[in-house]
Amino acid sequence: MDITAWQTQLRKGAAELVVLSLLTAGERYGLDILDHAGGAGGVLSDGTLYPLLTRLEREGKVKARWAMADEAKVPRKYYRLSAEGEALVAEMQRAWHEFSAFVTGAIEESAHERPPAAPSRPIPSAA
Amino acid sequence: MNDRLPPPADLFLRQLEKALWPLSSGERDAILLELRGHLFGRAAQGKAALAAAIAGLGDPEELAREFAVAGTGEGLRKVGLPGRALVPLQLPDEVAGHRPRLKVRDIVAQVNATRLASRDGLQLVGAAAVATLTGTNFLLAQTGSGAGVEAWPVMIVRVVVIVAAMAAAYRIILSDDREPWVPKLSTFRFATAQVSLLAAIIGAVLLLIAPLSLIGAPPAVRTAAAFAAVAFFSCAAMRVQPWLAALAIDRRDVTLAAAWRGTRGRLWHIVRGWAVLVLPFYLVHILLSTLMMKTVSSPAGQLALAGLDGIAAACALIAAILLNATVFRWAARESIPEPRPFATEPPSDEFVLAARIKLDRLFEASRLENGRL
């Protein structure tokens, strides 16, 4: 069974939380975010990060500035959380913990409990 | 310090730049600059890291669509989605000053792309320039021969027609104006600015070499000083050309100051483009003019040389206009457009239908032939 589409939806939802969480540590540029994400289990890639950052900036969740680092050959765009982004990431992290605890609990419970057996005889029709 | 990206990364960015057309030039520049920095960072980690980064960025077209959806309202509207009031991603001035380094072949390719993307009508500009330059060259050669030809009316006709042709050429290349030859207020603004610029250059050169004449400097020194002054002021004039083009097409956003700022750090590109594309024609024009004035006395010979000179000068003019139009796009921070798929009219539906029927028959015949084999 192919679960690729389902995994894609999961990643899309999680990528925003990963990026915003990484920015709680302070200002970062794109490559820095990717390196700190360490692949993030396939949640973030080079191709998904930059459009996501563009959207987050447009939505006012992050703020950006350009700066020329000494070792860099071209200017870098540094991102940081806005006040709205800080409040949002705290809320998202809390919701994520609750959600993951609920899903993990449901999976573990289903592994230990068997559902009641279905009746073997067919139900007679009303006619 | 080597600031060129390895070819695969450079190719990726070029493809992405083309695919980012729905976005504004400010957004496009910001995205390309950020990804350029990203790819530089990966290139520093090694070839494998760079290859993985390019693979991770995926298909440039798909990535551009992601950016279009994530970006500003303009990009959204162009991909068919409702635009919203969004935060523009304009680059700050210190970053906007960053300019890519171009090789001569890149400059020539951009000028050629400008030519291919322009609407039909440059041929008419060329024909008008050749006819005017040939006729006026010939008449000017007759001024000292007792034929009763005055130089100044000929020069006035020459300047008026050439300036009108230049304005029409800019409108053909840089705007969607369907009547490029019809004089408008913008045409007069362009003509005034163009003639004033020429007069200013000539005046400045004369002012500079006048003291040399007064102190009795040798002719060789005066000539060298005049050439140096012309070169200096011509270089300065090259940075003003986007403003002149903007006047011709009535674009108010590219002011004189904007043209000067927009060509900052790019004068060397413009000079190299001019040396490759315009100077050869210009040198031929000077050679033929000199030949006509100094060695040929028969009217038939003068007419033949005037014609060849007219062609060379018209080629120099068209090449300079195409280069200036390309520089205008640099200054206005517009991308060089893709060539238009049909230079004239697209084929008619009947033509397409007939071609399709013919292809179907050929395909059927080929299929039957293969079946027999």
CSV table of N, CA and C in Angstrom, one decimal, chain B residues 141-276:
chain,number,residue,atom,x,y,z
B,141,ALA,N,28.4,65.0,-49.2
B,141,ALA,CA,29.6,64.9,-50.1
B,141,ALA,C,29.6,65.9,-51.2
B,142,GLN,N,28.4,66.4,-51.6
B,142,GLN,CA,28.2,67.3,-52.7
B,142,GLN,C,28.3,68.8,-52.2
B,143,THR,N,28.4,69.0,-50.9
B,143,THR,CA,28.3,70.4,-50.4
B,143,THR,C,29.5,71.3,-50.9
B,144,GLY,N,30.7,70.7,-51.1
B,144,GLY,CA,31.8,71.5,-51.5
B,144,GLY,C,32.1,71.5,-53.0
B,145,SER,N,31.1,70.8,-53.7
B,145,SER,CA,31.4,70.6,-55.2
B,145,SER,C,30.8,71.6,-56.1
B,146,GLY,N,30.2,72.6,-55.5
B,146,GLY,CA,29.5,73.7,-56.3
B,146,GLY,C,28.2,73.3,-56.8
B,147,ALA,N,27.6,72.2,-56.2
B,147,ALA,CA,26.2,71.8,-56.6
B,147,ALA,C,25.1,72.6,-56.0
B,148,GLY,N,25.5,73.5,-55.1
B,148,GLY,CA,24.5,74.3,-54.5
B,148,GLY,C,23.8,73.7,-53.3
B,149,VAL,N,24.4,72.6,-52.7
B,149,VAL,CA,23.8,72.0,-51.6
B,149,VAL,C,24.3,72.5,-50.3
B,150,GLU,N,23.4,73.0,-49.4
B,150,GLU,CA,23.8,73.5,-48.1
B,150,GLU,C,23.9,72.3,-47.1
B,151,ALA,N,24.8,72.4,-46.2
B,151,ALA,CA,25.0,71.3,-45.3
B,151,ALA,C,23.9,71.3,-44.2
B,152,TRP,N,23.6,72.5,-43.7
B,152,TRP,CA,22.7,72.5,-42.5
B,152,TRP,C,21.3,71.9,-42.7
B,153,PRO,N,20.6,72.2,-43.8
B,153,PRO,CA,19.3,71.5,-44.0
B,153,PRO,C,19.4,70.0,-44.1
B,154,VAL,N,20.5,69.6,-44.7
B,154,VAL,CA,20.7,68.1,-44.8
B,154,VAL,C,20.9,67.5,-43.4
B,155,MET,N,21.7,68.2,-42.6
B,155,MET,CA,21.9,67.7,-41.2
B,155,MET,C,20.7,67.7,-40.4
B,156,ILE,N,19.8,68.7,-40.6
B,156,ILE,CA,18.6,68.8,-39.8
B,156,ILE,C,17.7,67.6,-40.2
B,157,VAL,N,17.6,67.3,-41.5
B,157,VAL,CA,16.8,66.2,-42.0
B,157,VAL,C,17.3,64.9,-41.4
B,158,ARG,N,18.6,64.8,-41.4
B,158,ARG,CA,19.3,63.5,-40.9
B,158,ARG,C,19.0,63.3,-39.4
B,159,VAL,N,19.1,64.4,-38.7
B,159,VAL,CA,18.9,64.3,-37.2
B,159,VAL,C,17.5,64.0,-36.9
B,160,VAL,N,16.5,64.6,-37.6
B,160,VAL,CA,15.1,64.5,-37.3
B,160,VAL,C,14.7,63.0,-37.6
B,161,VAL,N,15.1,62.5,-38.8
B,161,VAL,CA,14.7,61.2,-39.2
B,161,VAL,C,15.3,60.1,-38.3
B,162,ILE,N,16.6,60.3,-38.0
B,162,ILE,CA,17.3,59.3,-37.2
B,162,ILE,C,16.7,59.3,-35.7
B,163,VAL,N,16.5,60.4,-35.2
B,163,VAL,CA,15.9,60.5,-33.8
B,163,VAL,C,14.5,59.9,-33.8
B,164,ALA,N,13.7,60.2,-34.8
B,164,ALA,CA,12.4,59.6,-34.9
B,164,ALA,C,12.5,58.1,-35.0
B,165,ALA,N,13.4,57.6,-35.8
B,165,ALA,CA,13.6,56.1,-36.0
B,165,ALA,C,14.1,55.5,-34.7
B,166,MET,N,14.9,56.2,-33.9
B,166,MET,CA,15.3,55.7,-32.6
B,166,MET,C,14.2,55.6,-31.7
B,167,ALA,N,13.3,56.6,-31.6
B,167,ALA,CA,12.2,56.6,-30.7
B,167,ALA,C,11.2,55.4,-31.1
B,168,ALA,N,11.0,55.3,-32.4
B,168,ALA,CA,10.2,54.2,-32.9
B,168,ALA,C,10.8,52.8,-32.5
B,169,ALA,N,12.1,52.7,-32.6
B,169,ALA,CA,12.8,51.4,-32.3
B,169,ALA,C,12.6,51.1,-30.8
B,170,TYR,N,12.7,52.1,-29.9
B,170,TYR,CA,12.5,51.8,-28.5
B,170,TYR,C,11.1,51.4,-28.2
B,171,ARG,N,10.2,52.0,-28.9
B,171,ARG,CA,8.8,51.6,-28.7
B,171,ARG,C,8.5,50.3,-29.2
B,172,ILE,N,9.1,49.9,-30.3
B,172,ILE,CA,8.9,48.5,-30.9
B,172,ILE,C,9.5,47.5,-29.9
B,173,ILE,N,10.7,47.8,-29.4
B,173,ILE,CA,11.4,46.8,-28.6
B,173,ILE,C,10.8,46.7,-27.2
B,174,LEU,N,10.6,47.8,-26.6
B,174,LEU,CA,10.3,47.9,-25.1
B,174,LEU,C,8.8,48.1,-24.7
B,175,SER,N,8.0,48.3,-25.7
B,175,SER,CA,6.6,48.6,-25.3
B,175,SER,C,5.6,47.8,-26.3
B,176,ASP,N,4.4,47.9,-26.0
B,176,ASP,CA,3.4,47.2,-26.8
B,176,ASP,C,2.6,48.2,-27.7
B,177,ASP,N,3.3,49.4,-27.9
B,177,ASP,CA,2.7,50.4,-28.7
B,177,ASP,C,2.5,49.9,-30.1
B,178,ARG,N,1.2,50.0,-30.6
B,178,ARG,CA,0.9,49.5,-31.9
B,178,ARG,C,1.2,50.5,-33.0
B,179,GLU,N,1.5,51.7,-32.6
B,179,GLU,CA,1.8,52.8,-33.6
B,179,GLU,C,3.1,53.4,-33.2
B,180,PRO,N,4.2,52.7,-33.4
B,180,PRO,CA,5.5,53.2,-32.9
B,180,PRO,C,6.0,54.4,-33.7
B,181,TRP,N,5.5,54.6,-34.9
B,181,TRP,CA,6.0,55.7,-35.7
B,181,TRP,C,5.2,57.0,-35.5
B,182,VAL,N,4.0,56.9,-34.9
B,182,VAL,CA,3.2,58.1,-34.7
B,182,VAL,C,3.8,59.0,-33.6
B,183,PRO,N,4.1,60.3,-34.0
B,183,PRO,CA,4.8,61.1,-32.9
B,183,PRO,C,3.8,61.4,-31.8
B,184,LYS,N,4.4,61.3,-30.6
B,184,LYS,CA,3.6,61.6,-29.4
B,184,LYS,C,4.5,62.6,-28.6
B,185,LEU,N,3.9,63.0,-27.4
B,185,LEU,CA,4.7,63.9,-26.6
B,185,LEU,C,6.0,63.3,-26.1
B,186,SER,N,5.9,62.0,-25.8
B,186,SER,CA,7.1,61.2,-25.4
B,186,SER,C,8.2,61.3,-26.5
B,187,THR,N,7.8,61.3,-27.7
B,187,THR,CA,8.7,61.3,-28.8
B,187,THR,C,9.5,62.6,-28.8
B,188,PHE,N,8.8,63.7,-28.5
B,188,PHE,CA,9.5,65.0,-28.5
B,188,PHE,C,10.4,65.1,-27.2
B,189,ARG,N,9.9,64.6,-26.1
B,189,ARG,CA,10.7,64.5,-24.9
B,189,ARG,C,12.0,63.8,-25.2
B,190,PHE,N,11.9,62.6,-25.8
B,190,PHE,CA,13.0,61.8,-26.2
B,190,PHE,C,14.0,62.6,-27.1
B,191,ALA,N,13.4,63.2,-28.1
B,191,ALA,CA,14.2,63.9,-29.1
B,191,ALA,C,15.0,65.1,-28.5
B,192,THR,N,14.3,65.8,-27.6
B,192,THR,CA,14.9,66.9,-26.9
B,192,THR,C,16.1,66.5,-26.1
B,193,ALA,N,15.8,65.4,-25.3
B,193,ALA,CA,16.9,64.9,-24.4
B,193,ALA,C,18.0,64.3,-25.2
B,194,GLN,N,17.7,63.6,-26.3
B,194,GLN,CA,18.8,63.0,-27.1
B,194,GLN,C,19.7,64.1,-27.7
B,195,VAL,N,19.0,65.1,-28.3
B,195,VAL,CA,19.8,66.1,-29.0
B,195,VAL,C,20.6,67.0,-27.9
B,196,SER,N,19.9,67.2,-26.8
B,196,SER,CA,20.6,68.0,-25.7
B,196,SER,C,21.9,67.2,-25.2
B,197,LEU,N,21.7,65.9,-25.1
B,197,LEU,CA,22.8,65.1,-24.6
B,197,LEU,C,24.0,65.2,-25.6
B,198,LEU,N,23.7,65.0,-26.9
B,198,LEU,CA,24.7,65.1,-27.9
B,198,LEU,C,25.4,66.5,-27.9
B,199,ALA,N,24.6,67.5,-27.8
B,199,ALA,CA,25.1,68.9,-27.7
B,199,ALA,C,26.0,69.1,-26.5
B,200,ALA,N,25.6,68.5,-25.4
B,200,ALA,CA,26.3,68.6,-24.1
B,200,ALA,C,27.7,68.0,-24.3
B,201,ILE,N,27.7,66.8,-24.9
B,201,ILE,CA,28.9,66.1,-25.1
B,201,ILE,C,29.9,66.9,-26.0
B,202,ILE,N,29.3,67.3,-27.1
B,202,ILE,CA,30.2,68.1,-28.1
B,202,ILE,C,30.7,69.4,-27.4
B,203,GLY,N,29.8,70.1,-26.6
B,203,GLY,CA,30.2,71.3,-25.9
B,203,GLY,C,31.3,71.0,-24.9
B,204,ALA,N,31.1,69.9,-24.1
B,204,ALA,CA,32.1,69.6,-23.1
B,204,ALA,C,33.5,69.3,-23.7
B,205,VAL,N,33.4,68.5,-24.8
B,205,VAL,CA,34.7,68.2,-25.5
B,205,VAL,C,35.4,69.4,-26.0
B,206,LEU,N,34.6,70.3,-26.6
B,206,LEU,CA,35.2,71.5,-27.2
B,206,LEU,C,35.8,72.4,-26.0
B,207,LEU,N,35.1,72.5,-24.9
B,207,LEU,CA,35.6,73.2,-23.8
B,207,LEU,C,36.9,72.7,-23.2
B,208,LEU,N,37.0,71.4,-23.3
B,208,LEU,CA,38.2,70.7,-22.7
B,208,LEU,C,39.4,70.9,-23.6
B,209,ILE,N,39.1,70.9,-25.0
B,209,ILE,CA,40.3,71.0,-25.9
B,209,ILE,C,40.6,72.4,-26.3
B,210,ALA,N,39.7,73.3,-26.0
B,210,ALA,CA,40.0,74.8,-26.3
B,210,ALA,C,41.2,75.3,-25.7
B,211,PRO,N,41.5,75.0,-24.4
B,211,PRO,CA,42.7,75.5,-23.8
B,211,PRO,C,44.0,75.0,-24.5
B,212,LEU,N,43.9,73.8,-25.0
B,212,LEU,CA,45.1,73.2,-25.7
B,212,LEU,C,45.4,74.0,-27.0
B,213,SER,N,44.3,74.4,-27.7
B,213,SER,CA,44.5,75.2,-28.9
B,213,SER,C,45.1,76.5,-28.5
B,214,LEU,N,44.6,77.1,-27.4
B,214,LEU,CA,45.1,78.4,-27.0
B,214,LEU,C,46.6,78.4,-26.6
B,215,ILE,N,47.0,77.3,-26.0
B,215,ILE,CA,48.5,77.3,-25.6
B,215,ILE,C,49.3,76.7,-26.7
B,216,GLY,N,48.7,76.4,-27.9
B,216,GLY,CA,49.5,76.0,-29.1
B,216,GLY,C,50.0,74.6,-29.0
B,217,ALA,N,49.2,73.7,-28.4
B,217,ALA,CA,49.6,72.3,-28.3
B,217,ALA,C,49.6,71.6,-29.7
B,218,PRO,N,50.5,70.7,-29.9
B,218,PRO,CA,50.6,70.0,-31.2
B,218,PRO,C,49.3,69.3,-31.6
B,219,PRO,N,49.0,69.2,-32.9
B,219,PRO,CA,47.7,68.6,-33.3
B,219,PRO,C,47.5,67.2,-32.7
B,220,ALA,N,48.6,66.4,-32.6
B,220,ALA,CA,48.5,65.0,-32.1
B,220,ALA,C,48.0,65.0,-30.7
B,221,VAL,N,48.4,66.0,-29.9
B,221,VAL,CA,48.0,66.1,-28.5
B,221,VAL,C,46.6,66.5,-28.4
B,222,ARG,N,46.2,67.4,-29.3
B,222,ARG,CA,44.8,67.9,-29.3
B,222,ARG,C,43.8,66.8,-29.7
B,223,THR,N,44.3,66.0,-30.7
B,223,THR,CA,43.5,64.9,-31.2
B,223,THR,C,43.3,63.8,-30.1
B,224,ALA,N,44.4,63.5,-29.4
B,224,ALA,CA,44.4,62.5,-28.4
B,224,ALA,C,43.5,63.0,-27.2
B,225,ALA,N,43.6,64.3,-26.9
B,225,ALA,CA,42.8,64.8,-25.8
B,225,ALA,C,41.3,64.8,-26.2
B,226,ALA,N,41.0,65.1,-27.5
B,226,ALA,CA,39.6,65.0,-28.0
B,226,ALA,C,39.1,63.6,-27.9
B,227,PHE,N,39.9,62.6,-28.3
B,227,PHE,CA,39.4,61.2,-28.3
B,227,PHE,C,39.2,60.8,-26.8
B,228,ALA,N,40.1,61.2,-25.9
B,228,ALA,CA,39.9,60.8,-24.5
B,228,ALA,C,38.7,61.5,-23.9
B,229,ALA,N,38.4,62.7,-24.3
B,229,ALA,CA,37.2,63.4,-23.8
B,229,ALA,C,36.0,62.8,-24.3
B,230,VAL,N,36.0,62.5,-25.6
B,230,VAL,CA,34.8,61.8,-26.2
B,230,VAL,C,34.5,60.5,-25.6
B,231,ALA,N,35.6,59.7,-25.3
B,231,ALA,CA,35.4,58.4,-24.7
B,231,ALA,C,34.9,58.5,-23.3
B,232,PHE,N,35.4,59.5,-22.6
B,232,PHE,CA,34.9,59.7,-21.2
B,232,PHE,C,33.4,60.1,-21.1
B,233,PHE,N,33.1,61.1,-22.0
B,233,PHE,CA,31.7,61.6,-21.9
B,233,PHE,C,30.7,60.5,-22.5
B,234,SER,N,31.3,59.7,-23.5
B,234,SER,CA,30.4,58.7,-24.1
B,234,SER,C,30.1,57.6,-23.1
B,235,CYS,N,31.1,57.3,-22.2
B,235,CYS,CA,30.9,56.3,-21.2
B,235,CYS,C,29.8,56.8,-20.2
B,236,ALA,N,29.9,58.1,-19.9
B,236,ALA,CA,28.9,58.7,-19.0
B,236,ALA,C,27.6,58.6,-19.6
B,237,ALA,N,27.5,58.9,-21.0
B,237,ALA,CA,26.2,58.9,-21.7
B,237,ALA,C,25.6,57.5,-21.7
B,238,MET,N,26.5,56.5,-21.7
B,238,MET,CA,25.9,55.1,-21.8
B,238,MET,C,25.1,54.8,-20.5
B,239,ARG,N,25.4,55.4,-19.4
B,239,ARG,CA,24.6,55.2,-18.2
B,239,ARG,C,23.3,56.0,-18.2
B,240,VAL,N,23.2,56.9,-19.1
B,240,VAL,CA,22.0,57.7,-19.2
B,240,VAL,C,21.0,57.1,-20.2
B,241,GLN,N,21.5,56.2,-21.0
B,241,GLN,CA,20.6,55.6,-22.1
B,241,GLN,C,19.3,55.0,-21.6
B,242,PRO,N,19.3,54.3,-20.5
B,242,PRO,CA,18.0,53.8,-20.0
B,242,PRO,C,17.0,54.9,-19.8
B,243,TRP,N,17.4,56.0,-19.3
B,243,TRP,CA,16.5,57.2,-19.1
B,243,TRP,C,16.0,57.7,-20.5
B,244,LEU,N,16.8,57.7,-21.5
B,244,LEU,CA,16.4,58.1,-22.8
B,244,LEU,C,15.4,57.1,-23.4
B,245,ALA,N,15.7,55.8,-23.2
B,245,ALA,CA,14.7,54.8,-23.7
B,245,ALA,C,13.4,55.0,-22.9
B,246,ALA,N,13.5,55.2,-21.6
B,246,ALA,CA,12.2,55.4,-20.8
B,246,ALA,C,11.4,56.6,-21.3
B,247,LEU,N,12.1,57.7,-21.8
B,247,LEU,CA,11.4,58.8,-22.3
B,247,LEU,C,10.7,58.4,-23.6
B,248,ALA,N,11.4,57.6,-24.4
B,248,ALA,CA,10.8,57.2,-25.7
B,248,ALA,C,9.5,56.4,-25.5
B,249,ILE,N,9.5,55.6,-24.5
B,249,ILE,CA,8.3,54.7,-24.3
B,249,ILE,C,7.4,55.2,-23.2
B,250,ASP,N,7.7,56.5,-22.7
B,250,ASP,CA,6.9,57.1,-21.7
B,250,ASP,C,6.8,56.3,-20.4
B,251,ARG,N,7.9,55.8,-19.9
B,251,ARG,CA,8.0,55.2,-18.7
B,251,ARG,C,8.5,56.1,-17.6
B,252,ARG,N,7.7,56.5,-16.7
B,252,ARG,CA,8.1,57.6,-15.7
B,252,ARG,C,8.9,57.0,-14.6
B,253,ASP,N,8.9,55.7,-14.4
B,253,ASP,CA,9.6,55.1,-13.2
B,253,ASP,C,11.1,55.1,-13.4
B,254,VAL,N,11.6,55.1,-14.6
B,254,VAL,CA,13.1,55.1,-14.9
B,254,VAL,C,13.5,56.5,-15.1
B,255,THR,N,13.8,57.2,-14.1
B,255,THR,CA,14.2,58.6,-14.2
B,255,THR,C,15.7,58.6,-14.5
B,256,LEU,N,16.2,59.8,-14.6
B,256,LEU,CA,17.7,60.0,-14.9
B,256,LEU,C,18.5,59.4,-13.7
B,257,ALA,N,18.0,59.7,-12.5
B,257,ALA,CA,18.7,59.2,-11.3
B,257,ALA,C,18.6,57.7,-11.2
B,258,ALA,N,17.4,57.2,-11.5
B,258,ALA,CA,17.2,55.7,-11.5
B,258,ALA,C,18.1,55.0,-12.5
B,259,ALA,N,18.2,55.6,-13.7
B,259,ALA,CA,19.1,55.0,-14.7
B,259,ALA,C,20.5,55.0,-14.3
B,260,TRP,N,20.9,56.1,-13.6
B,260,TRP,CA,22.3,56.2,-13.1
B,260,TRP,C,22.6,55.1,-12.1
B,261,ARG,N,21.6,55.0,-11.1
B,261,ARG,CA,21.7,54.0,-10.1
B,261,ARG,C,21.7,52.6,-10.6
B,262,GLY,N,20.8,52.4,-11.6
B,262,GLY,CA,20.5,51.0,-12.1
B,262,GLY,C,21.7,50.5,-12.9
B,263,THR,N,22.6,51.4,-13.4
B,263,THR,CA,23.7,51.0,-14.2
B,263,THR,C,25.0,51.0,-13.4
B,264,ARG,N,24.8,51.3,-12.1
B,264,ARG,CA,26.0,51.3,-11.2
B,264,ARG,C,26.7,49.9,-11.2
B,265,GLY,N,28.0,49.9,-11.4
B,265,GLY,CA,28.7,48.6,-11.4
B,265,GLY,C,28.5,47.8,-12.7
B,266,ARG,N,27.8,48.4,-13.7
B,266,ARG,CA,27.6,47.7,-14.9
B,266,ARG,C,28.2,48.4,-16.1
B,267,LEU,N,28.9,49.5,-15.9
B,267,LEU,CA,29.5,50.3,-17.0
B,267,LEU,C,30.4,49.4,-17.8
B,268,TRP,N,31.2,48.6,-17.2
B,268,TRP,CA,32.2,47.7,-17.9
B,268,TRP,C,31.4,46.7,-18.8
B,269,HIS,N,30.3,46.2,-18.3
B,269,HIS,CA,29.5,45.3,-19.2
B,269,HIS,C,29.0,46.1,-20.4
B,270,ILE,N,28.5,47.3,-20.2
B,270,ILE,CA,28.0,48.1,-21.3
B,270,ILE,C,29.1,48.4,-22.3
B,271,VAL,N,30.3,48.8,-21.8
B,271,VAL,CA,31.4,49.2,-22.7
B,271,VAL,C,31.8,47.9,-23.5
B,272,ARG,N,31.9,46.8,-22.8
B,272,ARG,CA,32.3,45.6,-23.6
B,272,ARG,C,31.2,45.2,-24.6
B,273,GLY,N,30.0,45.3,-24.2
B,273,GLY,CA,28.9,45.1,-25.2
B,273,GLY,C,29.0,46.0,-26.4
B,274,TRP,N,29.2,47.3,-26.1
B,274,TRP,CA,29.4,48.3,-27.2
B,274,TRP,C,30.6,48.0,-28.1
B,275,ALA,N,31.7,47.6,-27.4
B,275,ALA,CA,32.9,47.3,-28.2
B,275,ALA,C,32.7,46.1,-29.2
B,276,VAL,N,31.9,45.1,-28.7
B,276,VAL,CA,31.7,43.9,-29.6
B,276,VAL,C,30.6,44.1,-30.6
